[in-house]
Rosetta silent file (secondary structure, phi, psi, omega in degrees, C-alpha in Angstrom):
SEQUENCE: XXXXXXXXXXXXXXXXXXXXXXXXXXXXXXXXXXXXXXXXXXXXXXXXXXXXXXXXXXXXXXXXXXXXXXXXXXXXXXXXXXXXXXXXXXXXXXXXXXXXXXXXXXXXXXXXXXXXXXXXXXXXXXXXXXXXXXXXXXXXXXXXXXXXXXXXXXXXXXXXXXXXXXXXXXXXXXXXXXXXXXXXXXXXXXXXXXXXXXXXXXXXXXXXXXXXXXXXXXXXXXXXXXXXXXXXXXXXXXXXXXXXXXXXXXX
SCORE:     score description
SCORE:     0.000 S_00000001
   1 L     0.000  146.000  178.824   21.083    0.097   20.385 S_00000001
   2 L  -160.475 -170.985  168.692   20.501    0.268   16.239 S_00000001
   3 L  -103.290  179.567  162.680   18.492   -0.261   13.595 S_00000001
   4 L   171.531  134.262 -164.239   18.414   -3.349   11.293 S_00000001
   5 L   -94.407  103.923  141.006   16.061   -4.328    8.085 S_00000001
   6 L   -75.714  136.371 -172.481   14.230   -7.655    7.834 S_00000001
   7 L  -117.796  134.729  174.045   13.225   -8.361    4.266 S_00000001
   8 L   -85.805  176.770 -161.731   10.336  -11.182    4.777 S_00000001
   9 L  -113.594  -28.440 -172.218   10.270  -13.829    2.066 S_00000001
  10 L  -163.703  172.709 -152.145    6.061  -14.031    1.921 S_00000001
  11 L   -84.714    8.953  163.350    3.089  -11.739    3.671 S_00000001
  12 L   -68.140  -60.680 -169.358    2.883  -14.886    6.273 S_00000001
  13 H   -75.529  -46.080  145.127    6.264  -13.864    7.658 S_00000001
  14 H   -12.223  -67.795  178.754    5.389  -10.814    7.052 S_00000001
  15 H   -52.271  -66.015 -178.440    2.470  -10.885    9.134 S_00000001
  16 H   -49.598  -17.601 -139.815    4.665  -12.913   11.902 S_00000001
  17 H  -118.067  -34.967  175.587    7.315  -10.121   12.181 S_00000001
  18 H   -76.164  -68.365 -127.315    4.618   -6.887   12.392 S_00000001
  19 H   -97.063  -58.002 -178.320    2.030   -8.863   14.643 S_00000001
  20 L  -121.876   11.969 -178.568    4.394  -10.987   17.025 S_00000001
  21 H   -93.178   -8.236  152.084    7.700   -9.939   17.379 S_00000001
  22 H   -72.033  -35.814  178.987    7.387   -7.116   19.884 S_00000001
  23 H   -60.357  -49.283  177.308    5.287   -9.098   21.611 S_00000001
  24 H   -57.610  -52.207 -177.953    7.355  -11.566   22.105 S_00000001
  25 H   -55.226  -32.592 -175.956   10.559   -9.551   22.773 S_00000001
  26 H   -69.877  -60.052 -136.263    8.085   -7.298   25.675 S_00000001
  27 H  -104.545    8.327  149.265    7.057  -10.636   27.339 S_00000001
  28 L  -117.083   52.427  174.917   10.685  -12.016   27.785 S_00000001
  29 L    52.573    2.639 -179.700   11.803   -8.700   29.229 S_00000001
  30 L   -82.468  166.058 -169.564   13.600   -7.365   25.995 S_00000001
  31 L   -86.308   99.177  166.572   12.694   -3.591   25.213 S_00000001
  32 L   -17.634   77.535  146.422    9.360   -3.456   22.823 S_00000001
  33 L   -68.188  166.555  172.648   10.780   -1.207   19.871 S_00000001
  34 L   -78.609  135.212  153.347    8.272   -0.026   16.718 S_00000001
  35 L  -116.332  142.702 -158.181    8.618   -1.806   13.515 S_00000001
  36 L  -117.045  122.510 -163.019    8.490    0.419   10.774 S_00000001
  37 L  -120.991  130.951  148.870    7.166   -1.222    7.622 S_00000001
  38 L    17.306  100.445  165.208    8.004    0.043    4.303 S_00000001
  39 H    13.973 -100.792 -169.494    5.658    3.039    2.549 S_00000001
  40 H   -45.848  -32.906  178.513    4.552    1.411   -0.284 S_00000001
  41 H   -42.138  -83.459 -159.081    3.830   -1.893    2.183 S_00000001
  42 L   -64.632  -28.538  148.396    1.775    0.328    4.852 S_00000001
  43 H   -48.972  -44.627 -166.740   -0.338    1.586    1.834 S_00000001
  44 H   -70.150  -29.035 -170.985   -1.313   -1.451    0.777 S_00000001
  45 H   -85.491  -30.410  167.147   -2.225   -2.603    4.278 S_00000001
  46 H   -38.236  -61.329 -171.193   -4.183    0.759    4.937 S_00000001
  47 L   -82.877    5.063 -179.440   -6.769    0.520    1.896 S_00000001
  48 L  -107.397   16.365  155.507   -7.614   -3.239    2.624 S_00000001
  49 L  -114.606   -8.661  171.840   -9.388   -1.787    5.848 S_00000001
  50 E   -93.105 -162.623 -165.636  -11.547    0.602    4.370 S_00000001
  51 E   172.157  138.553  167.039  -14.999    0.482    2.769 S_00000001
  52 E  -105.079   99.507  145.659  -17.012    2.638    0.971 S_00000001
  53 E   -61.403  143.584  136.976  -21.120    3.216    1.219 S_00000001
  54 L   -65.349  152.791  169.854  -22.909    5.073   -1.761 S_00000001
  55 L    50.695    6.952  169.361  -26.064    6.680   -1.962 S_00000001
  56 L   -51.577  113.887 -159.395  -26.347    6.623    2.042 S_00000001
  57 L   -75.613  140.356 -162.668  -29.274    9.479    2.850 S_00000001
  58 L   -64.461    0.171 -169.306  -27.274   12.853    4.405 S_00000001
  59 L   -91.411  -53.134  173.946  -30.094   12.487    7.139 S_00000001
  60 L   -54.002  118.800 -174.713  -28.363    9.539    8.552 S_00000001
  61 L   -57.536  170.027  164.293  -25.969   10.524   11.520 S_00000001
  62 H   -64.491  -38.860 -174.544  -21.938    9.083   11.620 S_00000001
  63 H   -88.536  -15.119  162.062  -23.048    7.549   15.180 S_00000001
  64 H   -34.796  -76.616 -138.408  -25.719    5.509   13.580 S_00000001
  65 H   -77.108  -60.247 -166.676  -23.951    3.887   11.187 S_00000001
  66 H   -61.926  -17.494  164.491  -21.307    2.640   14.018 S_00000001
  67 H   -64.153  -72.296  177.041  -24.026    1.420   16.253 S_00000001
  68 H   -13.830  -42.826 -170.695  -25.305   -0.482   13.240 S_00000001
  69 H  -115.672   -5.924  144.016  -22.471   -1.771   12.808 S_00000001
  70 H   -84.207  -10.130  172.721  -20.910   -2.687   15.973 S_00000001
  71 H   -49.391  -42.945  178.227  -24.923   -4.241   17.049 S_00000001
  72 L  -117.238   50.215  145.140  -23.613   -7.069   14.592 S_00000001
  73 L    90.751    3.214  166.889  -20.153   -7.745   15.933 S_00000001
  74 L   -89.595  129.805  170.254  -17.336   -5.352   13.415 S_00000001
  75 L   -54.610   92.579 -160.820  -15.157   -4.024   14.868 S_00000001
  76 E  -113.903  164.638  169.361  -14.965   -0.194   13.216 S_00000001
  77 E  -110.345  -26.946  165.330  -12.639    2.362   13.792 S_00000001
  78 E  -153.308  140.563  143.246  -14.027    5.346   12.177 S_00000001
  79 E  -137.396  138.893 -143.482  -16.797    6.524   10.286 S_00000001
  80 E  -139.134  110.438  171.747  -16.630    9.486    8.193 S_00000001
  81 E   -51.814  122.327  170.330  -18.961   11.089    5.767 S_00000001
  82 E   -70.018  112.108  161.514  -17.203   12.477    2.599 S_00000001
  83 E  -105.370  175.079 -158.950  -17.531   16.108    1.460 S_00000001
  84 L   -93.022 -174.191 -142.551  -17.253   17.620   -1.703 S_00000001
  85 L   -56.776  -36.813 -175.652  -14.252   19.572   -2.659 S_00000001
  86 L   -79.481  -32.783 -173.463  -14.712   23.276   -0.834 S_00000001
  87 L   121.234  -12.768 -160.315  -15.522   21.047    2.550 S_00000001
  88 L  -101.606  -39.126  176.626  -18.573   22.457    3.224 S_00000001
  89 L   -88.707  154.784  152.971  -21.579   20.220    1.818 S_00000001
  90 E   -99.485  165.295  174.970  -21.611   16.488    2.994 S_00000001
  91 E  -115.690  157.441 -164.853  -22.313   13.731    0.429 S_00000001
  92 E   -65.860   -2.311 -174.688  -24.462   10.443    0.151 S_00000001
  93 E   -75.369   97.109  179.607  -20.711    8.843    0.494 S_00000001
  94 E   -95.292  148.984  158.173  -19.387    7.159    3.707 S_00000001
  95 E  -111.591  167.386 -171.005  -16.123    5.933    4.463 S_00000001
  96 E  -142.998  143.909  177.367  -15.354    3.368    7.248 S_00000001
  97 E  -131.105  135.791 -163.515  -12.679    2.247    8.556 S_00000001
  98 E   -93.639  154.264  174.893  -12.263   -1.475    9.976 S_00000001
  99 L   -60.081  -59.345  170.913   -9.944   -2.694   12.962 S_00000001
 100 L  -167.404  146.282  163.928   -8.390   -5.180    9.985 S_00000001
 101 L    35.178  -61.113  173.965   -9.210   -7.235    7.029 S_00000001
 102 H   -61.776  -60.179 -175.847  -11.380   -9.593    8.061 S_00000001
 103 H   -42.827  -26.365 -170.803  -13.708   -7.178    9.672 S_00000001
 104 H   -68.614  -34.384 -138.236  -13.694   -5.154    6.235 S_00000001
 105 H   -83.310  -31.680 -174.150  -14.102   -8.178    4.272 S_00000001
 106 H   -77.500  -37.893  179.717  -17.304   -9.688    6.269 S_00000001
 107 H   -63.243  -43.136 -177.834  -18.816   -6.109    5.944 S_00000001
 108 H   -55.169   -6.486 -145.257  -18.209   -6.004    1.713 S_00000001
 109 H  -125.746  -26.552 -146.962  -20.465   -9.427    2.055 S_00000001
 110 H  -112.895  -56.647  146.833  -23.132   -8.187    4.242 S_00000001
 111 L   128.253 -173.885  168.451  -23.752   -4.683    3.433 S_00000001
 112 E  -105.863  143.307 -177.821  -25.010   -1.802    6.008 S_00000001
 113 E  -127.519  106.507  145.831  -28.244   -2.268    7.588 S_00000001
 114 E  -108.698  113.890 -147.132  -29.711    0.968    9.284 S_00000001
 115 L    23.237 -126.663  172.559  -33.449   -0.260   10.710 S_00000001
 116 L  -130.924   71.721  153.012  -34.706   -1.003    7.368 S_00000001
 117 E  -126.636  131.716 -171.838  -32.556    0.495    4.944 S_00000001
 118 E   -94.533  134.394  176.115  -29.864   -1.579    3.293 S_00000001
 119 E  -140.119  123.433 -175.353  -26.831   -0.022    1.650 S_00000001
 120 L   -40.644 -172.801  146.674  -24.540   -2.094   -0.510 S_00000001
 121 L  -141.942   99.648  167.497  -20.658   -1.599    0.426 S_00000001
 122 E   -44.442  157.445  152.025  -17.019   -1.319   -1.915 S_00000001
 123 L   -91.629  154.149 -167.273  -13.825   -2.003   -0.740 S_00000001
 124 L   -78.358  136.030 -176.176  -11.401    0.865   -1.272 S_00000001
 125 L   -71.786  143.744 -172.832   -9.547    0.256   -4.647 S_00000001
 126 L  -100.031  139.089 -166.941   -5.698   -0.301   -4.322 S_00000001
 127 L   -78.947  105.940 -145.544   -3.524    2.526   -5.947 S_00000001
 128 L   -98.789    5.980 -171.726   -2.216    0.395   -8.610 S_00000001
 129 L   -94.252  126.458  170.140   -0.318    3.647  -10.102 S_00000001
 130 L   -71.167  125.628 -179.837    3.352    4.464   -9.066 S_00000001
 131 L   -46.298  119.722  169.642    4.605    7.151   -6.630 S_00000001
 132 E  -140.347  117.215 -134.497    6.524    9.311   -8.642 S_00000001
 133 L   -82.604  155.411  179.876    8.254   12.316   -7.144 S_00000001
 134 L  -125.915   45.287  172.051    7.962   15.381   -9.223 S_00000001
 135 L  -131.184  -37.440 -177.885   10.408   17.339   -8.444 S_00000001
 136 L   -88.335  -45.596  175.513   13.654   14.484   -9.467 S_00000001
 137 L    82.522   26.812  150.601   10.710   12.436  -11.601 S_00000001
 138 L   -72.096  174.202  167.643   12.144    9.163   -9.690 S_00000001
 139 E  -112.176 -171.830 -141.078   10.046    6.683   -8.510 S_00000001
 140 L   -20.456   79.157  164.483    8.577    5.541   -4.907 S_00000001
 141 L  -154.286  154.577  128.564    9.305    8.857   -3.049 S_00000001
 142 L   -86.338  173.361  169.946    7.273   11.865   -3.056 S_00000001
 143 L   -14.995  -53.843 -143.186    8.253   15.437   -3.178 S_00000001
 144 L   -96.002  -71.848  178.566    8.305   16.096    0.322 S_00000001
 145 L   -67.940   67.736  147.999   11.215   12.697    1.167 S_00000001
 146 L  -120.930  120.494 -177.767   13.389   13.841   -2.025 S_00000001
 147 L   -65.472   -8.056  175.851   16.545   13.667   -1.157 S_00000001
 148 L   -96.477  -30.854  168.976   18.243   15.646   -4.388 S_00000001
 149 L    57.785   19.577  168.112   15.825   18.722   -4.085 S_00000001
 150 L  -116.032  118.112 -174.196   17.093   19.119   -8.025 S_00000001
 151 L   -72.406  141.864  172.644   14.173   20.067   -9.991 S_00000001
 152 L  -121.586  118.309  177.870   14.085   17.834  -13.534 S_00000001
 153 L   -66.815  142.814  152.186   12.204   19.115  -16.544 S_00000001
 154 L   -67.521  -18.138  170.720    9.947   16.342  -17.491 S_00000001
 155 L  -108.677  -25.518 -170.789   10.626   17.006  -21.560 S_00000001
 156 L  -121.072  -12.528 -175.658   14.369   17.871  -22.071 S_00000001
 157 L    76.705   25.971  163.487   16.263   15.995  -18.262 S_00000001
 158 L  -135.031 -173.567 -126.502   17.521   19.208  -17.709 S_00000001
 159 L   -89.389   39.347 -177.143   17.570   21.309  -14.474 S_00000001
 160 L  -145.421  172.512  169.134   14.301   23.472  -14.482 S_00000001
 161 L   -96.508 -178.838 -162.046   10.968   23.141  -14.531 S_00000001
 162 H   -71.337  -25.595 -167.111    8.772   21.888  -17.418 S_00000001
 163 H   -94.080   14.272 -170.102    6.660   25.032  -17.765 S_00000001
 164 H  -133.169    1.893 -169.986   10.264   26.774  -18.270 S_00000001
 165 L   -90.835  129.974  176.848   11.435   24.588  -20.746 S_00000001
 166 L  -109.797   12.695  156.786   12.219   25.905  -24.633 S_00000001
 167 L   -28.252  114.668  176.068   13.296   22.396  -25.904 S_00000001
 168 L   -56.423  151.444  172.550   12.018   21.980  -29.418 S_00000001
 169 H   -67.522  -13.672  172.944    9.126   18.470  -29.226 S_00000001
 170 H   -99.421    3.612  152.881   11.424   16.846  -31.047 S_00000001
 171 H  -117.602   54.732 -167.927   13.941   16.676  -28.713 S_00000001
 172 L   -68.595  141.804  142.732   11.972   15.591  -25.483 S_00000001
 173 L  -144.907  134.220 -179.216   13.925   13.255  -23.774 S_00000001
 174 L  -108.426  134.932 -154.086   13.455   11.193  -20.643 S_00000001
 175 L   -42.606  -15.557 -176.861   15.624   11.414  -17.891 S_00000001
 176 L   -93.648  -48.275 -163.252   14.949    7.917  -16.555 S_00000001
 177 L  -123.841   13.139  134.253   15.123    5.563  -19.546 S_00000001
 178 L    79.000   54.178 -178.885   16.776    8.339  -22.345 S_00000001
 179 L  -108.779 -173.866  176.256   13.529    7.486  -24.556 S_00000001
 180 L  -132.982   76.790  177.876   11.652   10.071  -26.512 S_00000001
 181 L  -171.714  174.079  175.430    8.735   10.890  -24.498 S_00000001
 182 L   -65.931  120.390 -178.422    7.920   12.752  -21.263 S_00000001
 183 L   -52.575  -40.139  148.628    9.614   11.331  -18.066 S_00000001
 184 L   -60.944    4.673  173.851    6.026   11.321  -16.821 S_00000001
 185 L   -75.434  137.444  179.736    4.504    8.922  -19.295 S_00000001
 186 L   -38.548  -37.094 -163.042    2.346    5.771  -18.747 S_00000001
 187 L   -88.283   14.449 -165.462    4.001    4.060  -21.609 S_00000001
 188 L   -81.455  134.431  177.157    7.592    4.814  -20.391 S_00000001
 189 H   -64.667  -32.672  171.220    9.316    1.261  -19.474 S_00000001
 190 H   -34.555  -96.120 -177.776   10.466    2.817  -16.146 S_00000001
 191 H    -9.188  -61.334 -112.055    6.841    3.539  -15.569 S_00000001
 192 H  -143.009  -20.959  150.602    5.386   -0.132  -16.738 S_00000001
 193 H   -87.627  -16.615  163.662    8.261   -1.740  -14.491 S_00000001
 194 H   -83.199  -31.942 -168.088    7.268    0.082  -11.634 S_00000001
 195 H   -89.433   11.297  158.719    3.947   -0.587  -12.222 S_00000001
 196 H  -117.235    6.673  136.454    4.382   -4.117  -12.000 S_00000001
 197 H   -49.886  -38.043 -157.858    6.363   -4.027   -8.944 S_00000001
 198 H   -64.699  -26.728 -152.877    3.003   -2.404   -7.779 S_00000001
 199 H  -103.841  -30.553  160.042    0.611   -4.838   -8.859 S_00000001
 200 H   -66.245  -38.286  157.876    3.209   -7.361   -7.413 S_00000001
 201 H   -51.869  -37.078  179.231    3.103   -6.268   -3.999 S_00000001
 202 H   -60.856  -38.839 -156.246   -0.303   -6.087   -4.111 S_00000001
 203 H   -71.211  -28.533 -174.432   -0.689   -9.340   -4.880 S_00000001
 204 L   -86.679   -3.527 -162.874    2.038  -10.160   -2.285 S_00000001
 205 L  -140.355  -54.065 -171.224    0.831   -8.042    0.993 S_00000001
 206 L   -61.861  144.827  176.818   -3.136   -7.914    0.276 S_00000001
 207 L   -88.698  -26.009  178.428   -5.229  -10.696    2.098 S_00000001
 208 L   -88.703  -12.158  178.111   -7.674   -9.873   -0.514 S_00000001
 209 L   -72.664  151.761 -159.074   -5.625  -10.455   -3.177 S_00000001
 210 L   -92.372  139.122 -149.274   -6.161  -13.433   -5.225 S_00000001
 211 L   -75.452  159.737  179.097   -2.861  -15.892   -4.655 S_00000001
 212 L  -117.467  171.921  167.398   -0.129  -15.698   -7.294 S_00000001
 213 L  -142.657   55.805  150.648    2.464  -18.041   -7.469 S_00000001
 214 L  -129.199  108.183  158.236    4.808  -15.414   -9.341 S_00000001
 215 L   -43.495  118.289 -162.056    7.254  -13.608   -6.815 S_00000001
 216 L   -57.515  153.393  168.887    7.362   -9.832   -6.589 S_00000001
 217 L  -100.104   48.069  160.716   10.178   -8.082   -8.158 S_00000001
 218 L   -54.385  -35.894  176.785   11.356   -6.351   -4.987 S_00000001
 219 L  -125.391 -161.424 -161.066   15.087   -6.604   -5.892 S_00000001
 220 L   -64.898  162.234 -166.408   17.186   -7.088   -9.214 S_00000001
 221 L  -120.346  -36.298  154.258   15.717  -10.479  -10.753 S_00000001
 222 L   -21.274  -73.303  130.290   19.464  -10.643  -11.749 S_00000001
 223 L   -38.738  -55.398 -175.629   21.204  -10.920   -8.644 S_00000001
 224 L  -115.084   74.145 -157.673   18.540  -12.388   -7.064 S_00000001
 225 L  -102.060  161.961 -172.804   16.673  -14.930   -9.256 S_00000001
 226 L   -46.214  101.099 -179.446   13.585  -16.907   -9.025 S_00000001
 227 L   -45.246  155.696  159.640   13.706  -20.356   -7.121 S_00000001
 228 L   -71.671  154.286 -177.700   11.926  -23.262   -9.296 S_00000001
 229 L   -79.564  -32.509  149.963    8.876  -23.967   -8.100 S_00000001
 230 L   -21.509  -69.614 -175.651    9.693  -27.365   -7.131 S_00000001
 231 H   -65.868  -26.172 -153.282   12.030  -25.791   -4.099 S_00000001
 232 H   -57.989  -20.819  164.658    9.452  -22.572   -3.368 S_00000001
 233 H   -87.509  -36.963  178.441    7.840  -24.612   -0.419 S_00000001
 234 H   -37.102  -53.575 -162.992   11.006  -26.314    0.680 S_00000001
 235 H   -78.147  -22.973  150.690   12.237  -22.690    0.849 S_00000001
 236 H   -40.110  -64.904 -179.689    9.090  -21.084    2.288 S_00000001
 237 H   -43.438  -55.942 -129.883    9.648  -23.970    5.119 S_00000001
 238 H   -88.657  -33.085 -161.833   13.662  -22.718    5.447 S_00000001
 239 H   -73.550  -39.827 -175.784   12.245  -18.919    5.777 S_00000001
 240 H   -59.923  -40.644 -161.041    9.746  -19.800    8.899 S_00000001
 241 H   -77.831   -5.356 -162.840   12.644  -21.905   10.996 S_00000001
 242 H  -115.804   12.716  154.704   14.941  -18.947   10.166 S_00000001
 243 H   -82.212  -23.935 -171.536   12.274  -16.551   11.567 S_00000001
 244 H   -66.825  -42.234  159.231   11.918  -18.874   14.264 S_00000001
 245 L   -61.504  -49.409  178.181   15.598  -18.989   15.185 S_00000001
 246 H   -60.376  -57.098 -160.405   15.973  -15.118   15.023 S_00000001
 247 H   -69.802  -24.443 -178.441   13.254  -14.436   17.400 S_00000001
 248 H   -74.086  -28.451 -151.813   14.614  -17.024   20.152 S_00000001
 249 H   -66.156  -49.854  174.139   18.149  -15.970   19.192 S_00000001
 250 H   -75.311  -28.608 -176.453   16.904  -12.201   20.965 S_00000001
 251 L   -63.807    0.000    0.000   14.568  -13.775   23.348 S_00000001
C-alpha cells in the first residue's frame, strides 16, 4: 500500500481520473481508495456549484426554495439563507448549492421561480486572489498548513511580527522577491505570478471558464516548456491512451 501523484495534462483527464477511476478499480475487485485533489483545484471546483439569489423576501422559507427548485428537475444540495455578520438577522441573500456544474449553470439561465415571484440568480465569483500564508508570507498555504511556524515581518524579512517592527520605510524589504515594498503587496512580482497561476487554473479546471489555448503555469516553464501548438492535440491524444493504459495496467 502507498500513495502516488497523478499530474493530469487537461481538466478532461482530469475529470476522467476524479469521476472514473475508483470506479473502475471497485468494479474489477481492486480496493476503492479516495483521490485527493489538490487545494487550490477543489476550490475552484467548489464555487462553480454555487449560486447566489438577491433581494429574495425573508418571508420565503429555505424548504420552498428547494421544492421550487427540484419541481423543475435541479438537482440542489443545500439551501442556505445568509446572515449578517453577528449571525443573528437573516438577509434577502440565498445561497444554493448544486449537485455539479451543469445543474448550477441551467439555474444562472433560468432564474428562481417561487409561485409568481421571479428572482434573478449569480454564480459565485472565483477567488482570483492568491492564498498567502501570513505567518511565513509564502504563497498557496494558509496559516494553519505552515510548515516553518517562523513568523516574517512583512516590511523588513526579519523574524517578528509587522506591528513589532522598528525598520525605518526606507528600508522595507520583501522577503520573497528582495524588492522595496511590503511582502504583502498586489504589485509585488511574486504576487502578479501567482496571480496568474490563479487565473490559469481557473481557466484550466472551470467548466465555465471560457477555453484558452494558453497552458497553466503549474510547473517551471523552464524545465518544462510549452509544446507548439501544432503537437498540443497530438499530445492531448498521447495523454488519454496513457490514462487509458494506467487504469487497465491496475485493473
Amino acid at each position: 500500500s502507498g500513495s502516488f501523484t497523478l499530474y493530469a495534462s487537461d481538466v478532461n483527464s482530469f475529470n476522467r481520473l476524479l469521476n472514473e477511476f475508483t470506479i473502475i478499480l471497485a468494479a474489477n475487485g481492486q480496493q476503492a481508495e479516495k483521490i485527493f485533489v489538490p487545494r487550490s483545484i477543489q476550490r475552484i471546483k467548489d464555487t462553480e456549484i454555487v449560486a447566489f439569489v438577491k433581494r429574495a423576501d425573508l418571508e420565503i422559507p429555505d424548504n420552498r426554495i428547494t421544492e421550487a427548485l427540484t419541481k423543475v428537475g435541479l438537482d440542489v444540495i443545500s439551501v442556505i439563507r445568509l446572515t449578517r455578520k453577528d449571525g443573528n438577522a437573516p438577509t434577502s441573500t440565498i445561497k444554493i448549492t448544486f449537485k455539479d456544474a451543469n445543474n448550477r449553470n441551467t439555474f444562472i439561465h433560468t432564474g428562481l421561480q417561487v409561485d409568481s415571484m421571479h428572482f434573478n440568480a449569480e454564480a459565485a465569483s472565483q477567488n482570483k486572489k492568491p492564498v498567502q500564508c501570513y505567518i511565513c508570507l509564502q504563497y498557496n498555504h494558509v496559516a494553519k498548513y505552515c510548515k516553518t511556524k517562523q513568523q516574517i515581518c512583512a516590511k523588513c524579512g526579519d523574524n517578528h511580527r509587522i506591528e513589532q517592527c522598528t525598520a525605518a520605510n526606507d528600508a522595507i524589504k520583501c522577503n520573497n522577491c528582495k524588492g522595496k515594498h511590503l511582502a504583502t503587496a498586489n504589485d509585488c512580482p511574486n504576487f502578479l505570478e501567482q496571480e496568474k497561476r490563479m487565473l490559469n487554473l481557473i481557466n484550466q479546471y472551470s467548466s465555465t471558464s471560457s477555453p484558452t489555448t494558453t497552458t497553466p503555469i503549474i510547473h517551471d516553464s523552464n524545465e518544462f516548456p510549452s509544446l507548439p501548438n501544432m503537437y498540443q492535440r497530438q499530445q492531448g491524444l498521447l495523454h488519454n491512451d496513457i490514462l487509458d493504459e494506467l487504469i487497465n495496467l491496475l485493473t
